[in-house]
PDB file of C-alpha atoms in Angstrom:
ATOM      1  CA  UNK A  92     240.989  66.500  83.202  1.00 48.00           C
ATOM      2  CA  UNK A  93     240.864  69.041  86.047  1.00 58.00           C
ATOM      3  CA  UNK A  94     237.759  67.371  87.499  1.00 68.00           C
ATOM      4  CA  UNK A  95     239.591  64.020  87.445  1.00 69.00           C
ATOM      5  CA  UNK A  96     242.527  65.609  89.275  1.00 69.00           C
ATOM      6  CA  UNK A  97     240.108  67.029  91.857  1.00 74.00           C
ATOM      7  CA  UNK A  98     238.601  63.590  92.496  1.00 81.00           C
ATOM      8  CA  UNK A  99     242.075  62.084  92.664  1.00 79.00           C
ATOM      9  CA  UNK A 100     243.129  64.692  95.240  1.00 80.00           C
ATOM     10  CA  UNK A 101     240.111  63.858  97.426  1.00 84.00           C
ATOM     11  CA  UNK A 102     240.956  60.142  97.289  1.00 84.00           C
ATOM     12  CA  UNK A 103     244.534  60.969  98.265  1.00 84.00           C
ATOM     13  CA  UNK A 104     243.270  62.935 101.273  1.00 85.00           C
ATOM     14  CA  UNK A 105     241.145  59.984 102.407  1.00 88.00           C
ATOM     15  CA  UNK A 106     244.051  57.577 101.856  1.00 86.00           C
ATOM     16  CA  UNK A 107     246.376  59.817 103.868  1.00 86.00           C
ATOM     17  CA  UNK A 108     243.894  60.087 106.762  1.00 89.00           C
ATOM     18  CA  UNK A 109     243.421  56.314 107.000  1.00 89.00           C
ATOM     19  CA  UNK A 110     247.154  55.818 106.533  1.00 88.00           C
ATOM     20  CA  UNK A 111     247.868  58.032 109.563  1.00 90.00           C
ATOM     21  CA  UNK A 112     245.393  56.004 111.632  1.00 90.00           C
ATOM     22  CA  UNK A 113     247.081  52.779 110.545  1.00 88.00           C
ATOM     23  CA  UNK A 114     250.503  54.190 111.440  1.00 89.00           C
ATOM     24  CA  UNK A 115     249.220  55.103 114.914  1.00 89.00           C
ATOM     25  CA  UNK A 116     247.847  51.596 115.449  1.00 87.00           C
ATOM     26  CA  UNK A 117     251.137  50.100 114.226  1.00 86.00           C
ATOM     27  CA  UNK A 118     253.113  52.194 116.730  1.00 89.00           C
ATOM     28  CA  UNK A 119     250.801  51.103 119.563  1.00 86.00           C
ATOM     29  CA  UNK A 120     251.187  47.473 118.494  1.00 81.00           C
ATOM     30  CA  UNK A 121     254.983  47.840 118.362  1.00 82.00           C
ATOM     31  CA  UNK A 122     255.091  49.345 121.866  1.00 84.00           C
ATOM     32  CA  UNK A 123     252.937  46.501 123.144  1.00 78.00           C
ATOM     33  CA  UNK A 124     254.608  43.629 121.288  1.00 72.00           C
ATOM     34  CA  UNK A 125     257.980  44.842 119.976  1.00 73.00           C
ATOM     35  CA  UNK A 126     259.385  42.697 117.165  1.00 67.00           C
ATOM     36  CA  UNK A 127     261.861  43.330 114.381  1.00 64.00           C
ATOM     37  CA  UNK A 128     259.137  43.176 111.736  1.00 63.00           C
ATOM     38  CA  UNK A 129     256.983  45.799 113.476  1.00 73.00           C
ATOM     39  CA  UNK A 130     259.816  48.314 113.381  1.00 77.00           C
ATOM     40  CA  UNK A 131     260.367  47.578 109.692  1.00 71.00           C
ATOM     41  CA  UNK A 132     256.659  47.896 109.003  1.00 76.00           C
ATOM     42  CA  UNK A 133     256.435  51.307 110.702  1.00 85.00           C
ATOM     43  CA  UNK A 134     259.373  52.550 108.629  1.00 80.00           C
ATOM     44  CA  UNK A 135     257.852  51.203 105.425  1.00 75.00           C
ATOM     45  CA  UNK A 136     254.379  52.541 106.132  1.00 82.00           C
ATOM     46  CA  UNK A 137     255.746  55.977 107.015  1.00 85.00           C
ATOM     47  CA  UNK A 138     257.615  56.060 103.700  1.00 77.00           C
ATOM     48  CA  UNK A 139     254.404  55.179 101.857  1.00 77.00           C
ATOM     49  CA  UNK A 140     252.647  58.012 103.655  1.00 84.00           C
ATOM     50  CA  UNK A 141     255.404  60.299 102.437  1.00 79.00           C
ATOM     51  CA  UNK A 142     254.762  59.066  98.913  1.00 74.00           C
ATOM     52  CA  UNK A 143     251.068  59.835  99.332  1.00 79.00           C
ATOM     53  CA  UNK A 144     251.851  63.385 100.461  1.00 81.00           C
ATOM     54  CA  UNK A 145     254.208  64.033  97.539  1.00 76.00           C
ATOM     55  CA  UNK A 146     251.728  62.449  95.109  1.00 75.00           C
ATOM     56  CA  UNK A 147     248.949  64.687  96.432  1.00 78.00           C
ATOM     57  CA  UNK A 148     251.193  67.733  96.027  1.00 75.00           C
ATOM     58  CA  UNK A 149     251.877  66.670  92.451  1.00 70.00           C
ATOM     59  CA  UNK A 150     248.163  66.373  91.703  1.00 73.00           C
ATOM     60  CA  UNK A 151     247.593  69.796  93.274  1.00 76.00           C
ATOM     61  CA  UNK A 152     250.432  71.195  91.177  1.00 69.00           C
ATOM     62  CA  UNK A 153     248.800  69.774  88.023  1.00 67.00           C
ATOM     63  CA  UNK A 154     245.629  71.608  88.961  1.00 71.00           C
ATOM     64  CA  UNK A 155     247.350  74.954  89.571  1.00 71.00           C
ATOM     65  CA  UNK A 156     250.604  74.980  87.561  1.00 67.00           C
ATOM     66  CA  UNK A 157     250.308  72.421  84.783  1.00 64.00           C
ATOM     67  CA  UNK A 158     253.624  71.559  83.010  1.00 66.00           C
ATOM     68  CA  UNK A 159     255.625  73.909  85.259  1.00 67.00           C
ATOM     69  CA  UNK A 160     259.248  73.452  86.299  1.00 71.00           C
ATOM     70  CA  UNK A 161     258.142  72.839  89.888  1.00 65.00           C
ATOM     71  CA  UNK A 162     255.902  70.011  88.729  1.00 62.00           C
ATOM     72  CA  UNK A 163     258.829  68.347  86.956  1.00 73.00           C
ATOM     73  CA  UNK A 164     261.031  68.582  90.054  1.00 77.00           C
ATOM     74  CA  UNK A 165     258.262  67.193  92.272  1.00 70.00           C
ATOM     75  CA  UNK A 166     257.765  64.335  89.828  1.00 72.00           C
ATOM     76  CA  UNK A 167     261.454  63.352  90.084  1.00 78.00           C
ATOM     77  CA  UNK A 168     261.338  63.561  93.889  1.00 77.00           C
ATOM     78  CA  UNK A 169     258.188  61.435  93.965  1.00 72.00           C
ATOM     79  CA  UNK A 170     259.711  58.845  91.648  1.00 77.00           C
ATOM     80  CA  UNK A 171     262.856  58.623  93.786  1.00 83.00           C
ATOM     81  CA  UNK A 172     260.909  58.189  97.039  1.00 77.00           C
ATOM     82  CA  UNK A 173     258.626  55.567  95.490  1.00 76.00           C
ATOM     83  CA  UNK A 174     261.675  53.710  94.179  1.00 85.00           C
ATOM     84  CA  UNK A 175     263.239  53.576  97.657  1.00 83.00           C
ATOM     85  CA  UNK A 176     259.964  52.547  99.315  1.00 77.00           C
ATOM     86  CA  UNK A 177     259.128  49.824  96.808  1.00 81.00           C
ATOM     87  CA  UNK A 178     262.711  48.487  96.876  1.00 87.00           C
ATOM     88  CA  UNK A 179     262.295  48.077 100.613  1.00 82.00           C
ATOM     89  CA  UNK A 180     258.983  46.324  99.956  1.00 79.00           C
ATOM     90  CA  UNK A 181     260.679  43.791  97.660  1.00 86.00           C
ATOM     91  CA  UNK A 182     262.547  42.554 100.750  1.00 84.00           C
ATOM     92  CA  UNK A 183     259.938  43.340 103.395  1.00 79.00           C
ATOM     93  CA  UNK A 184     256.920  41.710 101.697  1.00 79.00           C
ATOM     94  CA  UNK A 185     258.330  38.130 101.681  1.00 83.00           C
ATOM     95  CA  UNK A 186     259.754  38.608 105.190  1.00 78.00           C
ATOM     96  CA  UNK A 187     256.392  39.789 106.472  1.00 74.00           C
ATOM     97  CA  UNK A 188     254.622  36.960 104.628  1.00 77.00           C
ATOM     98  CA  UNK A 189     256.776  34.283 106.266  1.00 75.00           C
ATOM     99  CA  UNK A 190     256.055  35.834 109.667  1.00 70.00           C
ATOM    100  CA  UNK A 191     252.312  35.718 109.000  1.00 65.00           C
ATOM    101  CA  UNK A 192     252.379  32.005 108.123  1.00 67.00           C
ATOM    102  CA  UNK A 193     254.678  31.323 111.123  1.00 61.00           C
ATOM    103  CA  UNK A 194     257.617  30.018 109.059  1.00 66.00           C
ATOM    104  CA  UNK A 195     260.856  31.930 109.761  1.00 63.00           C
ATOM    105  CA  UNK A 196     262.583  33.496 106.757  1.00 64.00           C
ATOM    106  CA  UNK A 197     265.649  31.506 105.800  1.00 68.00           C
ATOM    107  CA  UNK A 198     267.961  30.943 102.873  1.00 68.00           C
ATOM    108  CA  UNK A 199     267.732  30.548  99.934  1.00 75.00           C
ATOM    109  CA  UNK A 200     264.756  32.956  99.979  1.00 73.00           C
ATOM    110  CA  UNK A 201     266.573  35.575 102.051  1.00 79.00           C
ATOM    111  CA  UNK A 202     269.489  35.785  99.587  1.00 85.00           C
ATOM    112  CA  UNK A 203     267.167  35.575  96.580  1.00 87.00           C
ATOM    113  CA  UNK A 204     265.058  38.565  97.579  1.00 87.00           C
ATOM    114  CA  UNK A 205     268.059  40.689  98.509  1.00 89.00           C
ATOM    115  CA  UNK A 206     269.374  40.045  94.998  1.00 92.00           C
ATOM    116  CA  UNK A 207     265.960  40.854  93.522  1.00 92.00           C
ATOM    117  CA  UNK A 208     265.872  44.090  95.535  1.00 92.00           C
ATOM    118  CA  UNK A 209     269.241  45.165  94.105  1.00 94.00           C
ATOM    119  CA  UNK A 210     268.076  44.301  90.578  1.00 94.00           C
ATOM    120  CA  UNK A 211     264.787  46.138  91.149  1.00 93.00           C
ATOM    121  CA  UNK A 212     266.572  49.271  92.397  1.00 93.00           C
ATOM    122  CA  UNK A 213     268.982  49.229  89.429  1.00 93.00           C
ATOM    123  CA  UNK A 214     266.101  48.907  86.957  1.00 91.00           C
ATOM    124  CA  UNK A 215     264.280  51.718  88.767  1.00 89.00           C
ATOM    125  CA  UNK A 216     267.261  54.048  88.418  1.00 91.00           C
ATOM    126  CA  UNK A 217     267.540  53.198  84.725  1.00 91.00           C
ATOM    127  CA  UNK A 218     263.809  53.827  84.357  1.00 86.00           C
ATOM    128  CA  UNK A 219     264.275  57.333  85.798  1.00 84.00           C
ATOM    129  CA  UNK A 220     267.088  58.091  83.367  1.00 86.00           C
ATOM    130  CA  UNK A 221     265.948  56.372  80.171  1.00 85.00           C
ATOM    131  CA  UNK A 222     262.483  56.224  78.642  1.00 79.00           C
ATOM    132  CA  UNK A 223     262.622  52.642  77.341  1.00 81.00           C
ATOM    133  CA  UNK A 224     259.533  50.434  77.446  1.00 79.00           C
ATOM    134  CA  UNK A 225     261.442  47.218  78.190  1.00 84.00           C
ATOM    135  CA  UNK A 226     263.062  48.790  81.259  1.00 87.00           C
ATOM    136  CA  UNK A 227     259.719  49.982  82.594  1.00 81.00           C
ATOM    137  CA  UNK A 228     258.065  46.612  81.965  1.00 80.00           C
ATOM    138  CA  UNK A 229     260.970  44.703  83.578  1.00 87.00           C
ATOM    139  CA  UNK A 230     260.900  47.010  86.600  1.00 85.00           C
ATOM    140  CA  UNK A 231     257.135  46.679  87.087  1.00 80.00           C
ATOM    141  CA  UNK A 232     257.166  42.954  86.300  1.00 84.00           C
ATOM    142  CA  UNK A 233     259.783  42.248  88.968  1.00 89.00           C
ATOM    143  CA  UNK A 234     257.683  43.987  91.615  1.00 83.00           C
ATOM    144  CA  UNK A 235     254.511  42.170  90.528  1.00 81.00           C
ATOM    145  CA  UNK A 236     256.409  38.854  90.678  1.00 87.00           C
ATOM    146  CA  UNK A 237     257.351  39.503  94.326  1.00 86.00           C
ATOM    147  CA  UNK A 238     253.763  40.365  95.268  1.00 82.00           C
ATOM    148  CA  UNK A 239     252.317  37.302  93.557  1.00 84.00           C
ATOM    149  CA  UNK A 240     254.990  35.116  95.158  1.00 86.00           C
ATOM    150  CA  UNK A 241     253.873  36.363  98.579  1.00 83.00           C
ATOM    151  CA  UNK A 242     250.217  35.768  97.716  1.00 83.00           C
ATOM    152  CA  UNK A 243     250.968  32.241  96.517  1.00 86.00           C
ATOM    153  CA  UNK A 244     252.832  31.470  99.768  1.00 83.00           C
ATOM    154  CA  UNK A 245     249.895  32.734 101.845  1.00 81.00           C
ATOM    155  CA  UNK A 246     247.375  30.769  99.768  1.00 84.00           C
ATOM    156  CA  UNK A 247     249.460  27.593 100.014  1.00 82.00           C
ATOM    157  CA  UNK A 248     249.803  27.839 103.810  1.00 79.00           C
ATOM    158  CA  UNK A 249     246.420  29.382 104.631  1.00 77.00           C
ATOM    159  CA  UNK A 250     244.993  26.274 106.299  1.00 75.00           C
ATOM    160  CA  UNK A 251     248.103  25.773 108.426  1.00 69.00           C
ATOM    161  CA  UNK A 252     247.811  29.192 110.129  1.00 67.00           C
ATOM    162  CA  UNK A 253     246.698  28.452 113.689  1.00 61.00           C
ATOM    163  CA  UNK A 254     245.405  31.911 114.617  1.00 62.00           C
ATOM    164  CA  UNK A 255     241.895  32.424 113.241  1.00 68.00           C
ATOM    165  CA  UNK A 256     242.129  36.266 113.175  1.00 63.00           C
ATOM    166  CA  UNK A 257     245.409  36.111 111.232  1.00 66.00           C
ATOM    167  CA  UNK A 258     243.926  33.510 108.890  1.00 72.00           C
ATOM    168  CA  UNK A 259     240.932  35.783 108.237  1.00 72.00           C
ATOM    169  CA  UNK A 260     243.202  38.754 107.539  1.00 69.00           C
ATOM    170  CA  UNK A 261     245.255  36.651 105.106  1.00 76.00           C
ATOM    171  CA  UNK A 262     242.060  35.696 103.299  1.00 80.00           C
ATOM    172  CA  UNK A 263     241.122  39.384 103.142  1.00 75.00           C
ATOM    173  CA  UNK A 264     244.554  40.250 101.702  1.00 74.00           C
ATOM    174  CA  UNK A 265     244.119  37.597  99.003  1.00 80.00           C
ATOM    175  CA  UNK A 266     240.630  38.836  98.094  1.00 81.00           C
ATOM    176  CA  UNK A 267     241.731  42.483  98.018  1.00 77.00           C
ATOM    177  CA  UNK A 268     244.825  41.682  95.939  1.00 76.00           C
ATOM    178  CA  UNK A 269     242.873  39.796  93.290  1.00 78.00           C
ATOM    179  CA  UNK A 270     240.142  42.444  93.252  1.00 78.00           C
ATOM    180  CA  UNK A 271     242.836  45.003  92.370  1.00 75.00           C
ATOM    181  CA  UNK A 272     243.865  43.126  89.219  1.00 74.00           C
ATOM    182  CA  UNK A 273     241.188  44.809  87.021  1.00 77.00           C
ATOM    183  CA  UNK A 274     242.425  48.225  88.203  1.00 73.00           C
ATOM    184  CA  UNK A 275     245.990  47.195  87.401  1.00 69.00           C
ATOM    185  CA  UNK A 276     244.960  46.240  83.871  1.00 71.00           C
ATOM    186  CA  UNK A 277     242.938  49.456  83.429  1.00 72.00           C
ATOM    187  CA  UNK A 278     245.900  51.490  84.645  1.00 65.00           C
ATOM    188  CA  UNK A 279     248.076  49.926  81.937  1.00 61.00           C
ATOM    189  CA  UNK A 280     245.455  50.513  79.221  1.00 66.00           C
ATOM    190  CA  UNK A 281     244.312  53.981  80.318  1.00 68.00           C
ATOM    191  CA  UNK A 282     247.485  55.640  81.552  1.00 61.00           C
ATOM    192  CA  UNK A 283     245.670  58.904  82.399  1.00 64.00           C
ATOM    193  CA  UNK A 284     243.753  57.014  85.121  1.00 68.00           C
ATOM    194  CA  UNK A 285     246.848  55.563  86.775  1.00 67.00           C
ATOM    195  CA  UNK A 286     247.161  58.544  89.157  1.00 69.00           C
ATOM    196  CA  UNK A 287     243.666  57.831  90.504  1.00 74.00           C
ATOM    197  CA  UNK A 288     244.403  54.140  91.014  1.00 76.00           C
ATOM    198  CA  UNK A 289     247.531  54.762  93.140  1.00 74.00           C
ATOM    199  CA  UNK A 290     245.599  56.085  96.199  1.00 80.00           C
ATOM    200  CA  UNK A 291     242.969  53.367  95.659  1.00 83.00           C
ATOM    201  CA  UNK A 292     245.699  50.714  95.914  1.00 79.00           C
ATOM    202  CA  UNK A 293     246.978  52.391  99.064  1.00 80.00           C
ATOM    203  CA  UNK A 294     243.454  52.559 100.519  1.00 82.00           C
ATOM    204  CA  UNK A 295     242.880  48.838  99.985  1.00 80.00           C
ATOM    205  CA  UNK A 296     246.233  47.999 101.569  1.00 76.00           C
ATOM    206  CA  UNK A 297     245.628  50.379 104.490  1.00 84.00           C
ATOM    207  CA  UNK A 298     242.158  49.053 105.270  1.00 81.00           C
ATOM    208  CA  UNK A 299     243.445  45.472 105.244  1.00 76.00           C
ATOM    209  CA  UNK A 300     246.317  46.297 107.621  1.00 78.00           C
ATOM    210  CA  UNK A 301     243.950  48.275 109.870  1.00 80.00           C
ATOM    211  CA  UNK A 302     241.771  45.178 110.222  1.00 73.00           C
ATOM    212  CA  UNK A 303     244.816  43.116 111.160  1.00 72.00           C
ATOM    213  CA  UNK A 304     246.006  45.649 113.746  1.00 77.00           C
ATOM    214  CA  UNK A 305     242.523  46.020 115.197  1.00 75.00           C
ATOM    215  CA  UNK A 306     242.280  42.255 115.662  1.00 68.00           C
ATOM    216  CA  UNK A 307     245.798  42.088 117.107  1.00 67.00           C
ATOM    217  CA  UNK A 308     244.984  44.826 119.630  1.00 68.00           C
ATOM    218  CA  UNK A 309     241.573  43.375 120.485  1.00 62.00           C
ATOM    219  CA  UNK A 310     240.866  43.121 124.261  1.00 54.00           C
ATOM    220  CA  UNK A 311     240.212  39.418 123.687  1.00 47.00           C
ATOM    221  CA  UNK A 312     243.976  38.913 123.624  1.00 43.00           C
ATOM    222  CA  UNK A 313     244.189  40.244 127.187  1.00 42.00           C
ATOM    223  CA  UNK A 314     242.073  37.434 128.664  1.00 38.00           C
ATOM    224  CA  UNK A 315     245.085  35.206 129.215  1.00 40.00           C
ATOM    225  CA  UNK A 316     246.953  37.961 131.048  1.00 41.00           C
ATOM    226  CA  UNK A 317     243.989  38.369 133.392  1.00 42.00           C
ATOM    227  CA  UNK A 318     244.675  34.931 134.973  1.00 42.00           C
ATOM    228  CA  UNK A 319     247.833  35.439 137.076  1.00 43.00           C
ATOM    229  CA  UNK A 320     247.031  32.532 139.395  1.00 43.00           C
ATOM    230  CA  UNK A 321     247.537  29.902 136.704  1.00 44.00           C
ATOM    231  CA  UNK A 322     251.106  28.556 136.738  1.00 52.00           C
ATOM    232  CA  UNK A 323     250.638  26.179 133.802  1.00 67.00           C
ATOM    233  CA  UNK A 324     251.808  27.515 130.462  1.00 71.00           C
ATOM    234  CA  UNK A 325     249.169  27.419 127.725  1.00 76.00           C
ATOM    235  CA  UNK A 326     249.353  27.796 123.965  1.00 71.00           C
ATOM    236  CA  UNK A 327     247.216  30.936 124.188  1.00 71.00           C
ATOM    237  CA  UNK A 328     249.884  32.669 126.278  1.00 74.00           C
ATOM    238  CA  UNK A 329     252.315  32.308 123.366  1.00 78.00           C
ATOM    239  CA  UNK A 330     249.854  33.476 120.717  1.00 74.00           C
ATOM    240  CA  UNK A 331     251.881  36.574 119.852  1.00 77.00           C
ATOM    241  CA  UNK A 332     254.769  34.311 118.741  1.00 81.00           C
ATOM    242  CA  UNK A 333     252.550  32.205 116.434  1.00 83.00           C
ATOM    243  CA  UNK A 334     253.653  28.941 118.049  1.00 87.00           C
ATOM    244  CA  UNK A 335     252.022  25.850 116.531  1.00 86.00           C
ATOM    245  CA  UNK A 336     250.600  22.982 118.612  1.00 84.00           C
ATOM    246  CA  UNK A 337     253.534  20.712 117.754  1.00 87.00           C
ATOM    247  CA  UNK A 338     256.046  23.431 118.649  1.00 88.00           C
ATOM    248  CA  UNK A 339     254.202  23.993 121.918  1.00 87.00           C
ATOM    249  CA  UNK A 340     254.598  20.282 122.713  1.00 89.00           C
ATOM    250  CA  UNK A 341     258.333  20.670 122.139  1.00 91.00           C
ATOM    251  CA  UNK A 342     258.403  23.769 124.372  1.00 89.00           C
ATOM    252  CA  UNK A 343     256.677  21.859 127.185  1.00 87.00           C
ATOM    253  CA  UNK A 344     259.293  19.117 127.007  1.00 88.00           C
ATOM    254  CA  UNK A 345     262.132  21.652 126.835  1.00 87.00           C
ATOM    255  CA  UNK A 346     260.767  23.237 130.023  1.00 84.00           C
ATOM    256  CA  UNK A 347     260.991  19.781 131.621  1.00 81.00           C
ATOM    257  CA  UNK A 348     264.731  19.647 130.842  1.00 80.00           C
ATOM    258  CA  UNK A 349     264.588  17.005 128.073  1.00 85.00           C
ATOM    259  CA  UNK A 350     267.240  16.931 125.336  1.00 86.00           C
ATOM    260  CA  UNK A 351     266.349  16.971 121.643  1.00 87.00           C
ATOM    261  CA  UNK A 352     266.880  13.202 121.394  1.00 88.00           C
ATOM    262  CA  UNK A 353     264.649  12.616 124.420  1.00 87.00           C
ATOM    263  CA  UNK A 354     261.996  14.902 122.944  1.00 90.00           C
ATOM    264  CA  UNK A 355     262.174  12.977 119.656  1.00 89.00           C
ATOM    265  CA  UNK A 356     261.618   9.682 121.485  1.00 89.00           C
ATOM    266  CA  UNK A 357     258.793  11.177 123.529  1.00 88.00           C
ATOM    267  CA  UNK A 358     256.946  12.522 120.480  1.00 89.00           C
ATOM    268  CA  UNK A 359     257.857   9.602 118.171  1.00 89.00           C
ATOM    269  CA  UNK A 360     259.528  11.889 115.616  1.00 89.00           C
ATOM    270  CA  UNK A 361     263.080  12.127 114.294  1.00 89.00           C
ATOM    271  CA  UNK A 362     265.800  14.154 115.992  1.00 87.00           C
ATOM    272  CA  UNK A 363     266.176  16.284 112.846  1.00 88.00           C
ATOM    273  CA  UNK A 364     262.495  17.196 113.040  1.00 90.00           C
ATOM    274  CA  UNK A 365     262.950  18.239 116.658  1.00 90.00           C
ATOM    275  CA  UNK A 366     265.985  20.323 115.663  1.00 89.00           C
ATOM    276  CA  UNK A 367     263.850  22.088 113.044  1.00 90.00           C
ATOM    277  CA  UNK A 368     261.074  22.748 115.578  1.00 90.00           C
ATOM    278  CA  UNK A 369     263.581  24.159 118.070  1.00 90.00           C
ATOM    279  CA  UNK A 370     265.118  26.392 115.384  1.00 89.00           C
ATOM    280  CA  UNK A 371     261.640  27.678 114.465  1.00 88.00           C
ATOM    281  CA  UNK A 372     260.814  28.323 118.130  1.00 89.00           C
ATOM    282  CA  UNK A 373     264.064  30.253 118.654  1.00 88.00           C
ATOM    283  CA  UNK A 374     263.410  32.322 115.520  1.00 87.00           C
ATOM    284  CA  UNK A 375     259.810  33.155 116.430  1.00 87.00           C
ATOM    285  CA  UNK A 376     260.591  34.074 120.034  1.00 86.00           C
ATOM    286  CA  UNK A 377     263.866  35.799 119.020  1.00 84.00           C
ATOM    287  CA  UNK A 378     265.998  33.898 121.555  1.00 84.00           C
ATOM    288  CA  UNK A 379     269.363  32.206 121.048  1.00 81.00           C
ATOM    289  CA  UNK A 380     269.422  29.462 123.652  1.00 80.00           C
ATOM    290  CA  UNK A 381     267.251  27.240 125.826  1.00 81.00           C
ATOM    291  CA  UNK A 382     268.073  29.407 128.832  1.00 77.00           C
ATOM    292  CA  UNK A 383     266.793  32.511 127.049  1.00 77.00           C
ATOM    293  CA  UNK A 384     263.680  30.576 126.026  1.00 82.00           C
ATOM    294  CA  UNK A 385     263.000  29.417 129.592  1.00 78.00           C
ATOM    295  CA  UNK A 386     263.454  32.975 130.875  1.00 76.00           C
ATOM    296  CA  UNK A 387     260.962  34.165 128.267  1.00 78.00           C
ATOM    297  CA  UNK A 388     258.494  31.435 129.281  1.00 75.00           C
ATOM    298  CA  UNK A 389     258.717  32.532 132.906  1.00 69.00           C
ATOM    299  CA  UNK A 390     257.549  35.986 131.858  1.00 62.00           C
ATOM    300  CA  UNK A 391     254.601  34.398 130.032  1.00 56.00           C
ATOM    301  CA  UNK A 392     253.477  32.461 133.117  1.00 51.00           C
TER     302      UNK A 392
END
């Protein structure tokens, strides 16, 4: 068992190192393209790193002081931190997923996942206090449901994602998630191996996010900014907002001063459809009015 703990500790060290690199890339990305989701992601990722540190300390404690009072205290601290971090993930994961597929997060999903987060936290607290199998299974099952919901949304909308790098990262997330299923099953069957699988899960998640951040920070995205002489707005200049081609057509007509009804007639679509496109554009660009949108477009020119 001590050799297994030694291997587990080494995997934790590797996971922590890559996790720190990912956090650094996330901070750089946030400074370059500040959005609400990037701030949430940095907070979430930092909390996971904290979990990795406490988990590594617990493994080290099992190697040196097995079944000690300190180990019990550390275990409760670890469980509490993981509960807080994963409760945040219950809300963050669907929010992040809707950003990736360029569909703003709205009700009823927003209310649903806040309710699920409260239920998940309550079950987690009960799981810390009582050693009942049904509580543990309900707690874990609720979290797995959220993750598979996010995966199903990504799979359903994969072809509609305009950005090829983001589409490739989504495919990678799907592949990694399904490749982790055997480890999830093994962790349930062989509980003594579950500690080793935790840093492996974190490694797979970290590597996937690192790929996304690397692609997002690629110099290729700076090519548009290197053309200051062009005064015509292009779809590439709005890539960071994940604007679709149809939404870009609406933006062009908005910049020409057309009303929603005039845009609907111009594009041969209904006024309600135009209203939905405008709402999506406002949500993605985080503006509240046409004036704010036009001011933002001027900065993109």
